[in-house]
Amino acid sequence: MDSASGASPPFVHFIRVGWGDCDPARIAFTGRLAAFALEAIDAWWEHVVGADWYRMNIDRGVGTPFVHMTMDFRSPVTPRHRLACEVGLLRLGGSSVRLGVRGRQDGKLCFEGEFVQALLRAPDYIKFEIPEDVLAKLRSAIVAVE
Amino acid sequence: MDSASGASPPFVHFIRVGWGDCDPARIAFTGRLAAFALEAIDAWWEHVVGADWYRMNIDRGVGTPFVHMTMDFRSPVTPRHRLACEVGLLRLGGSSVRLGVRGRQDGKLCFEGEFVQALLRAPDYIKFEIPEDVLAKLRSAIVAVE
Amino acid sequence: MDSASGASPPFVHFIRVGWGDCDPARIAFTGRLAAFALEAIDAWWEHVVGADWYRMNIDRGVGTPFVHMTMDFRSPVTPRHRLACEVGLLRLGGSSVRLGVRGRQDGKLCFEGEFVQALLRAPDYIKFEIPEDVLAKLRSAIVAVE
Amino acid sequence: MDSASGASPPFVHFIRVGWGDCDPARIAFTGRLAAFALEAIDAWWEHVVGADWYRMNIDRGVGTPFVHMTMDFRSPVTPRHRLACEVGLLRLGGSSVRLGVRGRQDGKLCFEGEFVQALLRAPDYIKFEIPEDVLAKLRSAIVAVE
């Protein structure tokens, strides 16, 4: 997700990892890592598109259910550092988005993943025309994949 | 994960989906679906290998960190039915296992995924010889993938 | 919550405690214990009143927000035993219920708490007449507090 | 927890409330509110005592299990505002601390609670002399309760 010169810097969402996120192996539980990546994507919507999933669904009528996720876990996550989650839009389809997330602690890659969300009409989740202003913001957010 | 004749029936773990698992779209939140699949795999270890992750780590010294997960979400999960999670061992490597999980409600496929766990010495997470009795149970559990 | 002779036996909801529920102290995290008690109360509604919070809210139009909770933690909870959560209705007010929850593992009391839910019209959460059939079931469920 | 003149300002921990924290009533689920309060207390330890629960347990050998919690829920929490959790030390006992937490959104009180943690030797959780430097920092943090 490193971008070429001239492109906007990547969006990074910081997460405080705590005791309650960790399992008896003293590292963040796998299920929490998935939740962290999802939280980072929600924050990306808020920052880039101007509305998080809550506002997008309830205020704008755009449902954003996940249809796919894949994650590779590279290095343990602990409470000793903040978790920096870089999020980038990899692909914008007619009715879906593919996002990449990379979680780092102290500069070290801890996990990376790709997530696909369908974009449907809320609350009935049927196909529809994505509102033009949302589409415009998504278009401008596509990152150059390295 | 349907198995050939003579093979043992698949392991199914049942989960009660509740109000607190659901988001404002009135369906179980994506992060909870990942947690459900992980819980089903933990239950599979308890049933098939004879020790869940807790006992495997603490009593047997076998660490089981996840290195990969992928999930496809096919249909919403709600509290209206119990969630039946079928778990099968897809591949047994020298120091890892690959497991398949399929979540169904009322007979309908809701999600399916594959998960890879490393098998390392606990608590220091270095490579080691998996205890022979654990290995024997894992070997006997490999399912014929359809 | 032991009841006098003639009363119905207490409702007990069983929970599988797993690795992901535990923190680095190798016991279930406090936040998970609160979630377990809430899950047990949701299951109590399903069993005693005939509809869990999801159905009560969405199908019956009865909102059930919590206004109070208090918990005392007596003994650690671990994955070594199933967690048996006994739930009883302590008081039925005009627009609220007070429930008691006791969590036990292997016969030992792990935590106990009291929880108060308001009963309001869903989804707008204003005061209203609780449907008579719901009220009747709640009335019959009041337990004699020891 | 408002403090007299000369006292240090209260500690406030900010939490991003997201879609995944909310239930079908479109407000943060009760179980998440308990988790938010606990996270705020963990952050308080990090800020005031200099070590969060993870470091306190693992690096300093001080276990901090909860023995009591009580919460009153005053107003719904949603993703529309950051959640400001004010934490203050109400009482320092010989082997325990009592903390108060108040969660506010947009200036409005959403919940308030009190939490008691035992201070024990980790990892075996037996009574012991709290390290003097920890004790000194706790002493200096006691707030004047209004």
Coordinates of C-alpha atoms in Angstrom, one line a residue:
Chain A
M1 CA 0.0 0.0 0.0
D2 CA 3.0 2.3 -0.2
S3 CA 1.9 5.1 -2.6
A4 CA 3.8 6.8 -5.4
S5 CA 4.9 10.4 -5.0
G6 CA 2.1 12.9 -5.1
A7 CA -0.4 10.5 -3.5
S8 CA -1.9 11.2 -0.1
P9 CA -0.3 9.6 2.9
P10 CA -1.8 6.4 4.1
F11 CA -4.5 6.5 6.7
V12 CA -3.3 5.1 10.1
H13 CA -5.6 4.3 13.0
F14 CA -4.0 3.9 16.4
I15 CA -5.4 1.3 18.9
R16 CA -4.6 1.0 22.6
V17 CA -4.1 -2.7 23.2
G18 CA -4.9 -3.7 26.8
W19 CA -4.8 -6.6 29.3
G20 CA -8.4 -7.6 28.4
D21 CA -7.3 -8.1 24.8
C22 CA -4.6 -10.6 25.7
D23 CA -4.9 -14.3 26.3
P24 CA -2.9 -16.6 28.6
A25 CA 0.0 -16.6 26.0
R26 CA 0.3 -12.9 27.0
I27 CA -0.4 -11.7 23.5
A28 CA -3.5 -10.2 21.9
F29 CA -6.0 -13.0 21.1
T30 CA -6.6 -13.8 17.4
G31 CA -10.2 -12.8 17.7
R32 CA -9.2 -9.4 19.0
L33 CA -6.8 -8.9 16.1
A34 CA -9.7 -9.4 13.7
A35 CA -11.8 -6.9 15.7
F36 CA -8.9 -4.4 15.7
A37 CA -8.7 -4.6 11.9
L38 CA -12.4 -4.1 11.6
E39 CA -12.3 -1.1 13.9
A40 CA -9.5 0.4 11.8
I41 CA -11.6 0.1 8.7
D42 CA -14.6 1.7 10.4
A43 CA -12.3 4.6 11.3
W44 CA -11.1 4.8 7.7
W45 CA -14.7 5.3 6.5
E46 CA -15.1 8.0 9.1
H47 CA -11.9 9.7 8.0
V48 CA -12.0 9.2 4.2
V49 CA -15.6 9.0 3.3
G50 CA -16.9 11.3 6.1
A51 CA -19.2 8.8 7.8
D52 CA -18.4 5.7 9.8
W53 CA -20.5 2.5 9.4
Y54 CA -23.0 3.7 11.9
R55 CA -23.7 7.0 10.1
M56 CA -23.4 5.4 6.7
N57 CA -26.0 2.9 7.5
I58 CA -28.4 4.9 9.6
D59 CA -28.0 8.4 8.2
R60 CA -27.1 7.7 4.6
G61 CA -28.9 4.4 4.0
V62 CA -25.7 2.6 2.8
G63 CA -25.3 -0.9 4.2
T64 CA -21.7 -2.2 4.3
P65 CA -21.7 -5.9 5.2
F66 CA -18.5 -7.9 4.9
V67 CA -18.4 -10.7 2.4
H68 CA -14.7 -11.7 2.8
M69 CA -11.8 -11.3 5.1
T70 CA -8.3 -12.8 5.1
M71 CA -5.6 -12.2 7.6
D72 CA -2.0 -13.3 8.0
F73 CA -0.5 -13.0 11.5
R74 CA 3.2 -12.2 11.3
S75 CA 4.2 -11.2 14.8
P76 CA 2.5 -11.1 18.2
V77 CA 0.6 -8.0 19.4
T78 CA 1.0 -6.9 23.0
P79 CA 0.1 -3.9 25.2
R80 CA 3.7 -2.7 25.2
H81 CA 3.1 -0.5 22.1
R82 CA 0.2 1.2 20.5
L83 CA -1.0 -0.7 17.4
A84 CA -0.8 1.4 14.2
C85 CA -3.3 0.1 11.7
E86 CA -2.7 1.4 8.1
V87 CA -5.8 1.1 6.0
G88 CA -6.0 1.6 2.2
L89 CA -8.6 1.1 -0.5
L90 CA -7.3 -1.5 -2.9
R91 CA -10.2 -1.8 -5.3
L92 CA -13.6 -0.1 -5.8
G93 CA -16.1 -2.3 -7.6
G94 CA -19.6 -1.5 -8.7
S95 CA -21.1 -2.6 -5.4
S96 CA -18.1 -3.4 -3.2
V97 CA -14.8 -2.2 -1.8
R98 CA -11.6 -4.2 -1.1
L99 CA -9.5 -2.7 1.7
G100 CA -6.1 -3.6 2.9
V101 CA -5.0 -3.4 6.6
R102 CA -1.6 -3.6 8.0
G103 CA -1.0 -3.6 11.8
R104 CA 2.3 -2.6 13.1
Q105 CA 3.8 -2.2 16.6
D106 CA 7.0 -0.3 17.1
G107 CA 7.6 -0.4 13.4
K108 CA 7.3 -4.1 13.1
L109 CA 4.6 -5.7 10.9
C110 CA 2.2 -7.8 13.2
F111 CA -0.5 -8.7 10.7
E112 CA -1.9 -7.8 7.3
G113 CA -5.2 -8.6 5.7
E114 CA -7.7 -7.9 3.0
F115 CA -11.4 -7.2 3.6
V116 CA -14.2 -7.0 1.1
Q117 CA -17.4 -5.1 1.9
A118 CA -20.5 -5.1 -0.2
L119 CA -22.2 -1.8 -0.6
L120 CA -26.0 -2.3 -0.4
R121 CA -29.1 -0.3 0.4
A122 CA -29.8 -0.2 4.1
P123 CA -31.6 -1.6 6.0
D124 CA -32.9 -4.1 3.4
Y125 CA -29.5 -5.0 1.9
I126 CA -30.5 -5.0 -1.8
K127 CA -28.4 -3.7 -4.7
F128 CA -28.7 -0.1 -5.5
E129 CA -26.9 3.0 -6.9
I130 CA -24.3 4.1 -4.4
P131 CA -24.9 7.8 -3.6
E132 CA -22.7 9.9 -5.9
D133 CA -20.9 11.9 -3.2
V134 CA -19.9 8.6 -1.4
L135 CA -18.7 7.2 -4.7
A136 CA -16.6 10.3 -5.4
K137 CA -14.9 10.1 -2.1
L138 CA -14.2 6.4 -2.5
R139 CA -12.8 7.0 -6.0
S140 CA -10.4 9.6 -4.7
A141 CA -9.2 7.2 -2.0
I142 CA -8.0 4.4 -4.2
V143 CA -4.3 3.8 -3.3
A144 CA -1.6 2.8 -5.6
V145 CA -0.7 -0.7 -4.6
E146 CA 3.0 -1.2 -4.5
Chain B
M1 CA -15.5 -31.5 4.3
D2 CA -18.0 -34.3 3.7
S3 CA -16.1 -37.5 4.3
A4 CA -16.1 -40.8 2.5
S5 CA -18.0 -43.8 3.8
G6 CA -16.3 -45.3 6.9
A7 CA -15.0 -42.0 8.1
S8 CA -16.2 -40.5 11.4
P9 CA -19.0 -37.9 11.2
P10 CA -17.9 -34.3 11.2
F11 CA -17.6 -32.4 14.5
V12 CA -20.2 -29.8 15.0
H13 CA -20.1 -27.1 17.7
F14 CA -23.3 -25.3 18.5
I15 CA -23.3 -21.6 19.5
R16 CA -26.1 -19.5 21.0
V17 CA -26.2 -16.2 19.1
G18 CA -27.5 -13.4 21.3
W19 CA -28.5 -9.8 21.2
G20 CA -25.1 -8.7 22.3
D21 CA -23.5 -10.4 19.2
C22 CA -25.7 -8.3 16.9
D23 CA -25.1 -4.9 15.4
P24 CA -27.6 -2.2 14.3
A25 CA -28.2 -4.1 11.1
R26 CA -29.8 -6.8 13.3
I27 CA -27.3 -9.5 12.3
A28 CA -24.2 -10.8 14.1
F29 CA -21.3 -8.5 13.8
T30 CA -18.4 -9.6 11.5
G31 CA -16.0 -9.6 14.4
R32 CA -18.3 -11.9 16.4
L33 CA -18.4 -14.3 13.4
A34 CA -14.6 -14.6 13.5
A35 CA -14.8 -15.2 17.3
F36 CA -17.5 -17.9 16.8
A37 CA -15.3 -19.7 14.3
L38 CA -12.4 -19.6 16.7
E39 CA -14.5 -20.9 19.5
A40 CA -15.6 -23.8 17.4
I41 CA -12.0 -24.7 16.6
D42 CA -11.2 -24.5 20.4
A43 CA -14.1 -26.9 21.0
W44 CA -12.8 -29.2 18.2
W45 CA -9.4 -29.5 20.0
E46 CA -11.2 -30.3 23.2
H47 CA -13.3 -33.0 21.5
V48 CA -10.9 -34.5 19.0
V49 CA -7.5 -34.1 20.6
G50 CA -8.7 -34.2 24.2
A51 CA -7.5 -30.8 25.3
D52 CA -8.7 -27.4 24.4
W53 CA -6.1 -24.5 23.8
Y54 CA -6.0 -23.7 27.5
R55 CA -5.1 -27.2 28.6
M56 CA -2.9 -27.8 25.5
N57 CA -0.9 -24.7 26.3
I58 CA -0.8 -24.8 30.1
D59 CA -0.9 -28.5 30.8
R60 CA 0.8 -30.0 27.7
G61 CA 3.2 -27.2 26.7
V62 CA 1.9 -27.0 23.2
G63 CA 1.4 -23.5 21.9
T64 CA -1.2 -23.0 19.1
P65 CA -0.9 -19.5 17.7
F66 CA -2.8 -18.6 14.5
V67 CA -0.8 -17.7 11.4
H68 CA -3.6 -17.3 8.9
M69 CA -7.4 -17.1 8.6
T70 CA -9.7 -16.5 5.7
M71 CA -13.5 -16.3 5.9
D72 CA -16.3 -15.9 3.4
F73 CA -19.6 -14.6 4.6
R74 CA -22.5 -16.1 2.7
S75 CA -25.6 -15.3 4.7
P76 CA -26.4 -13.3 7.8
V77 CA -26.3 -14.9 11.2
T78 CA -29.0 -14.0 13.7
P79 CA -30.3 -15.1 17.2
R80 CA -33.3 -16.8 15.6
H81 CA -31.4 -20.1 15.3
R82 CA -28.5 -21.9 17.0
L83 CA -25.3 -21.6 14.9
A84 CA -24.0 -25.0 14.0
C85 CA -20.2 -24.8 13.3
E86 CA -18.8 -27.8 11.5
V87 CA -15.0 -28.1 12.0
G88 CA -12.6 -30.5 10.1
L89 CA -8.9 -30.9 10.0
L90 CA -7.9 -30.3 6.4
R91 CA -4.1 -30.7 6.6
L92 CA -1.6 -31.7 9.2
G93 CA 1.9 -30.3 8.5
G94 CA 5.1 -30.8 10.5
S95 CA 4.4 -27.9 12.7
S96 CA 1.0 -26.7 11.8
V97 CA -2.6 -27.6 11.2
R98 CA -5.1 -26.3 8.7
L99 CA -8.7 -26.4 9.8
G100 CA -12.0 -25.7 7.9
V101 CA -15.0 -24.2 9.6
R102 CA -18.5 -24.0 8.1
G103 CA -21.2 -22.1 10.0
R104 CA -24.8 -23.0 9.3
Q105 CA -28.2 -21.8 10.7
D106 CA -31.4 -23.7 10.0
G107 CA -29.5 -25.7 7.4
K108 CA -28.3 -22.7 5.4
L109 CA -24.6 -22.0 5.0
C110 CA -23.8 -18.6 6.7
F111 CA -20.0 -18.6 6.5
E112 CA -17.0 -20.8 5.7
G113 CA -13.4 -20.3 6.4
E114 CA -9.9 -21.8 6.7
F115 CA -7.6 -21.3 9.7
V116 CA -3.9 -22.3 10.1
Q117 CA -2.4 -22.8 13.5
A118 CA 1.3 -23.2 14.2
L119 CA 2.2 -25.9 16.7
L120 CA 5.0 -24.6 18.9
R121 CA 6.5 -25.2 22.3
A122 CA 4.7 -23.1 25.0
P123 CA 5.2 -20.7 26.5
D124 CA 8.3 -19.6 24.4
Y125 CA 6.8 -20.4 21.0
I126 CA 9.8 -22.1 19.4
K127 CA 9.8 -25.1 17.1
F128 CA 9.7 -28.5 18.7
E129 CA 8.6 -32.1 18.4
I130 CA 4.8 -32.3 18.8
P131 CA 4.1 -34.8 21.6
E132 CA 3.4 -38.2 20.0
D133 CA 0.0 -38.7 21.5
V134 CA -1.2 -35.4 20.2
L135 CA 0.2 -36.1 16.8
A136 CA -1.6 -39.5 16.7
K137 CA -4.9 -37.9 17.5
L138 CA -4.4 -35.2 14.9
R139 CA -3.5 -37.9 12.3
S140 CA -6.6 -39.8 13.0
A141 CA -8.7 -36.7 12.6
I142 CA -7.8 -35.7 9.1
V143 CA -10.9 -35.5 7.0
A144 CA -11.3 -36.4 3.4
V145 CA -12.0 -33.1 1.7
E146 CA -14.8 -33.4 -0.8
Chain C
M1 CA -32.4 -17.6 45.2
D2 CA -33.2 -21.0 46.6
S3 CA -36.9 -21.3 46.4
A4 CA -39.5 -22.7 48.8
S5 CA -41.1 -26.1 48.2
G6 CA -43.5 -26.0 45.4
A7 CA -41.6 -23.4 43.5
S8 CA -40.1 -24.2 40.1
P9 CA -36.4 -25.1 40.0
P10 CA -34.0 -22.3 39.2
F11 CA -33.0 -21.7 35.6
V12 CA -29.4 -22.5 34.9
H13 CA -27.6 -21.5 31.7
F14 CA -24.3 -23.2 30.9
I15 CA -21.4 -21.4 29.2
R16 CA -18.3 -22.8 27.6
V17 CA -15.4 -20.7 28.9
G18 CA -12.5 -20.7 26.4
W19 CA -8.9 -19.5 25.8
G20 CA -10.2 -16.3 24.2
D21 CA -12.1 -15.4 27.3
C22 CA -9.0 -15.6 29.5
D23 CA -6.4 -12.9 30.2
P24 CA -2.7 -13.3 31.0
A25 CA -3.5 -14.2 34.6
R26 CA -5.0 -17.4 33.1
I27 CA -8.5 -16.6 34.3
A28 CA -11.6 -15.2 32.5
F29 CA -11.2 -11.5 32.1
T30 CA -13.6 -9.4 34.2
G31 CA -15.2 -7.9 31.1
R32 CA -16.0 -11.4 29.9
L33 CA -17.7 -12.3 33.3
A34 CA -20.0 -9.3 32.9
A35 CA -20.8 -10.5 29.3
F36 CA -21.4 -14.1 30.6
A37 CA -23.9 -12.8 33.2
L38 CA -25.7 -10.8 30.5
E39 CA -25.8 -13.8 28.2
A40 CA -27.3 -15.9 31.0
I41 CA -30.1 -13.3 31.5
D42 CA -30.8 -13.2 27.7
A43 CA -31.1 -17.0 27.9
W44 CA -33.4 -16.7 30.9
W45 CA -35.8 -14.4 28.9
E46 CA -35.8 -17.0 26.1
H47 CA -36.6 -19.8 28.5
V48 CA -39.0 -18.1 30.9
V49 CA -40.7 -15.5 28.9
G50 CA -40.5 -17.3 25.6
A51 CA -38.5 -14.6 23.7
D52 CA -34.9 -13.5 24.0
W53 CA -34.0 -9.8 23.9
Y54 CA -33.8 -10.0 20.1
R55 CA -37.3 -11.3 19.6
M56 CA -38.6 -9.3 22.5
N57 CA -37.3 -6.1 20.9
I58 CA -37.9 -6.8 17.3
D59 CA -41.0 -9.1 17.3
R60 CA -42.8 -7.9 20.4
G61 CA -41.8 -4.2 20.6
V62 CA -40.5 -4.5 24.2
G63 CA -37.2 -2.8 24.8
T64 CA -35.1 -4.1 27.7
P65 CA -32.2 -1.6 28.4
F66 CA -30.1 -2.1 31.5
V67 CA -30.2 0.7 34.0
H68 CA -28.1 -1.0 36.7
M69 CA -25.7 -3.8 37.3
T70 CA -23.6 -4.9 40.3
M71 CA -21.3 -7.9 40.5
D72 CA -19.1 -9.4 43.2
F73 CA -16.3 -11.7 42.0
R74 CA -15.7 -14.5 44.5
S75 CA -13.5 -17.0 42.8
P76 CA -11.7 -17.2 39.4
V77 CA -13.4 -18.6 36.3
T78 CA -11.3 -20.8 34.0
P79 CA -11.9 -23.1 31.0
R80 CA -11.4 -26.2 33.2
H81 CA -15.2 -26.4 33.9
R82 CA -18.4 -25.3 32.3
L83 CA -19.8 -22.1 33.9
A84 CA -23.3 -22.7 35.4
C85 CA -25.2 -19.4 35.6
E86 CA -28.3 -19.5 37.8
V87 CA -30.7 -16.7 37.0
G88 CA -33.8 -15.7 39.0
L89 CA -36.3 -12.8 38.9
L90 CA -35.9 -11.0 42.2
R91 CA -38.4 -8.2 41.6
L92 CA -41.0 -7.2 39.1
G93 CA -41.7 -3.5 39.0
G94 CA -44.2 -1.5 37.0
S95 CA -41.6 -0.9 34.2
S96 CA -38.6 -2.8 35.3
V97 CA -37.2 -6.2 36.4
R98 CA -34.5 -7.0 38.9
L99 CA -32.6 -10.3 38.2
G100 CA -30.1 -12.1 40.2
V101 CA -27.3 -14.2 38.6
R102 CA -24.9 -16.6 40.3
G103 CA -22.1 -18.1 38.3
R104 CA -20.6 -21.4 39.6
Q105 CA -17.9 -23.7 38.4
D106 CA -17.6 -27.3 39.8
G107 CA -20.0 -26.3 42.5
K108 CA -18.0 -23.3 43.7
L109 CA -19.5 -19.8 43.6
C110 CA -17.4 -17.7 41.2
F111 CA -19.5 -14.5 41.0
E112 CA -22.9 -13.2 41.9
G113 CA -24.7 -10.1 40.7
E114 CA -27.9 -8.1 40.4
F115 CA -29.1 -6.5 37.2
V116 CA -32.0 -4.1 36.6
Q117 CA -33.6 -3.8 33.2
A118 CA -36.2 -1.2 32.2
L119 CA -39.1 -2.4 30.2
L120 CA -39.9 0.2 27.6
R121 CA -41.6 0.4 24.2
A122 CA -39.1 -0.5 21.4
P123 CA -37.6 1.0 19.4
D124 CA -38.3 4.5 20.8
Y125 CA -37.8 3.5 24.5
I126 CA -40.7 5.3 26.0
K127 CA -42.8 4.1 28.9
F128 CA -45.8 1.9 28.0
E129 CA -48.0 -0.9 29.1
I130 CA -46.1 -4.1 29.1
P131 CA -48.0 -6.7 27.0
E132 CA -50.2 -8.8 29.3
D133 CA -48.8 -12.1 28.2
V134 CA -45.3 -11.0 28.9
L135 CA -46.4 -9.6 32.3
A136 CA -48.1 -12.9 33.2
K137 CA -45.0 -14.9 32.5
L138 CA -42.8 -12.5 34.4
R139 CA -45.2 -12.7 37.4
S140 CA -45.1 -16.5 37.5
A141 CA -41.3 -16.4 37.4
I142 CA -40.7 -14.4 40.5
V143 CA -38.6 -16.5 42.8
A144 CA -38.7 -16.6 46.6
V145 CA -35.4 -15.0 47.7
E146 CA -33.9 -17.1 50.5
Chain D
M1 CA -14.9 13.3 41.7
D2 CA -14.5 17.0 41.3
S3 CA -11.5 17.9 43.2
A4 CA -10.7 20.8 45.5
S5 CA -8.4 23.7 44.4
G6 CA -4.8 22.6 44.2
A7 CA -5.7 19.1 43.3
S8 CA -4.7 17.7 39.9
P9 CA -7.3 17.6 37.2
P10 CA -9.2 14.4 36.7
F11 CA -7.8 11.7 34.3
V12 CA -10.0 11.3 31.3
H13 CA -9.6 8.4 28.8
F14 CA -11.3 8.8 25.4
I15 CA -12.8 5.8 23.6
R16 CA -13.9 5.6 20.0
V17 CA -17.3 3.9 20.0
G18 CA -18.0 2.0 16.8
W19 CA -20.6 0.0 14.9
G20 CA -19.4 -3.3 16.4
D21 CA -20.0 -2.0 19.9
C22 CA -23.7 -1.4 19.2
D23 CA -26.6 -3.7 19.4
P24 CA -29.9 -3.7 17.3
A25 CA -31.2 -0.9 19.6
R26 CA -28.5 1.2 17.8
I27 CA -26.8 1.9 21.1
A28 CA -23.6 0.5 22.7
F29 CA -24.4 -3.0 24.2
T30 CA -24.3 -3.1 28.1
G31 CA -21.4 -5.6 28.0
R32 CA -19.4 -3.1 25.9
L33 CA -20.0 -0.4 28.5
A34 CA -18.6 -2.5 31.2
A35 CA -15.6 -3.2 28.9
F36 CA -15.2 0.5 28.2
A37 CA -15.1 1.3 31.9
L38 CA -12.5 -1.4 32.5
E39 CA -10.3 -0.1 29.6
A40 CA -10.5 3.4 31.1
I41 CA -9.3 2.0 34.5
D42 CA -6.4 0.2 32.7
A43 CA -5.5 3.5 31.0
W44 CA -5.6 5.2 34.4
W45 CA -3.1 2.8 35.9
E46 CA -0.8 3.4 32.9
H47 CA -1.1 7.2 33.3
V48 CA -1.2 7.6 37.1
V49 CA 0.9 4.7 38.4
G50 CA 3.1 4.4 35.3
A51 CA 2.3 0.8 34.4
D52 CA -0.9 -0.7 32.9
W53 CA -2.3 -4.0 34.2
Y54 CA -0.1 -5.9 31.7
R55 CA 3.2 -4.3 32.9
M56 CA 2.0 -4.2 36.6
N57 CA 1.3 -8.0 36.5
I58 CA 4.2 -9.2 34.3
D59 CA 7.0 -6.7 35.0
R60 CA 6.2 -5.7 38.6
G61 CA 4.6 -8.8 40.0
V62 CA 1.4 -7.0 41.2
G63 CA -1.8 -8.7 40.4
T64 CA -4.9 -6.6 40.1
P65 CA -8.1 -8.8 40.1
F66 CA -11.5 -7.2 40.4
V67 CA -13.6 -8.1 43.4
H68 CA -16.5 -5.8 42.8
M69 CA -18.1 -3.6 40.2
T70 CA -21.3 -1.6 40.1
M71 CA -22.6 0.5 37.2
D72 CA -25.6 2.7 36.7
F73 CA -26.6 3.5 33.1
R74 CA -28.0 7.0 32.7
S75 CA -28.1 7.7 29.0
P76 CA -27.4 5.7 25.8
V77 CA -23.9 5.6 24.3
T78 CA -23.6 5.8 20.5
P79 CA -20.9 6.2 17.9
R80 CA -21.9 9.8 17.3
H81 CA -19.5 11.2 19.9
R82 CA -16.2 10.1 21.5
L83 CA -16.8 8.6 25.0
A84 CA -14.9 10.5 27.7
C85 CA -14.3 8.3 30.7
E86 CA -13.2 10.1 33.8
V87 CA -11.4 7.9 36.3
G88 CA -10.6 8.7 39.9
L89 CA -9.2 6.8 42.8
L90 CA -11.8 6.9 45.6
R91 CA -10.2 4.8 48.3
L92 CA -6.8 3.2 48.8
G93 CA -7.0 0.3 51.2
G94 CA -4.2 -2.0 52.6
S95 CA -4.6 -4.4 49.7
S96 CA -7.2 -2.9 47.4
V97 CA -8.2 0.2 45.5
R98 CA -11.7 1.6 44.8
L99 CA -12.0 3.6 41.6
G100 CA -14.8 5.7 40.2
V101 CA -15.6 5.9 36.5
R102 CA -17.9 8.4 34.8
G103 CA -18.6 8.0 31.1
R104 CA -19.8 11.1 29.2
Q105 CA -20.7 11.8 25.6
D106 CA -21.0 15.4 24.4
G107 CA -21.0 16.6 28.0
K108 CA -23.9 14.3 29.0
L109 CA -23.4 11.6 31.7
C110 CA -24.0 8.2 30.2
F111 CA -22.9 5.9 33.0
E112 CA -21.1 5.9 36.3
G113 CA -19.7 3.1 38.3
E114 CA -17.4 2.0 41.1
F115 CA -14.8 -0.7 40.8
V116 CA -12.7 -2.5 43.5
Q117 CA -9.5 -4.2 42.6
A118 CA -7.5 -6.4 45.0
L119 CA -3.8 -5.8 45.0
L120 CA -2.1 -9.2 45.3
R121 CA 1.2 -10.8 44.4
A122 CA 1.3 -12.0 40.8
P123 CA 1.0 -14.6 39.5
D124 CA -0.1 -16.6 42.6
Y125 CA -2.5 -14.0 43.9
I126 CA -1.6 -14.1 47.6
K127 CA -1.5 -11.2 50.0
F128 CA 1.8 -9.2 50.0
E129 CA 3.4 -5.9 50.6
I130 CA 2.6 -3.6 47.7
P131 CA 5.9 -2.2 46.3
E132 CA 6.6 1.2 48.0
D133 CA 6.9 3.2 44.7
V134 CA 3.5 1.9 43.5
L135 CA 2.0 2.7 46.9
A136 CA 3.4 6.2 46.8
K137 CA 1.9 6.9 43.4
L138 CA -1.5 5.5 44.5
R139 CA -1.4 7.7 47.6
S140 CA -0.8 10.9 45.6
A141 CA -3.7 10.0 43.3
I142 CA -6.5 9.8 45.8
V143 CA -9.1 12.3 44.7
A144 CA -11.3 14.4 46.9
V145 CA -14.8 13.1 46.4
E146 CA -17.2 15.9 45.9

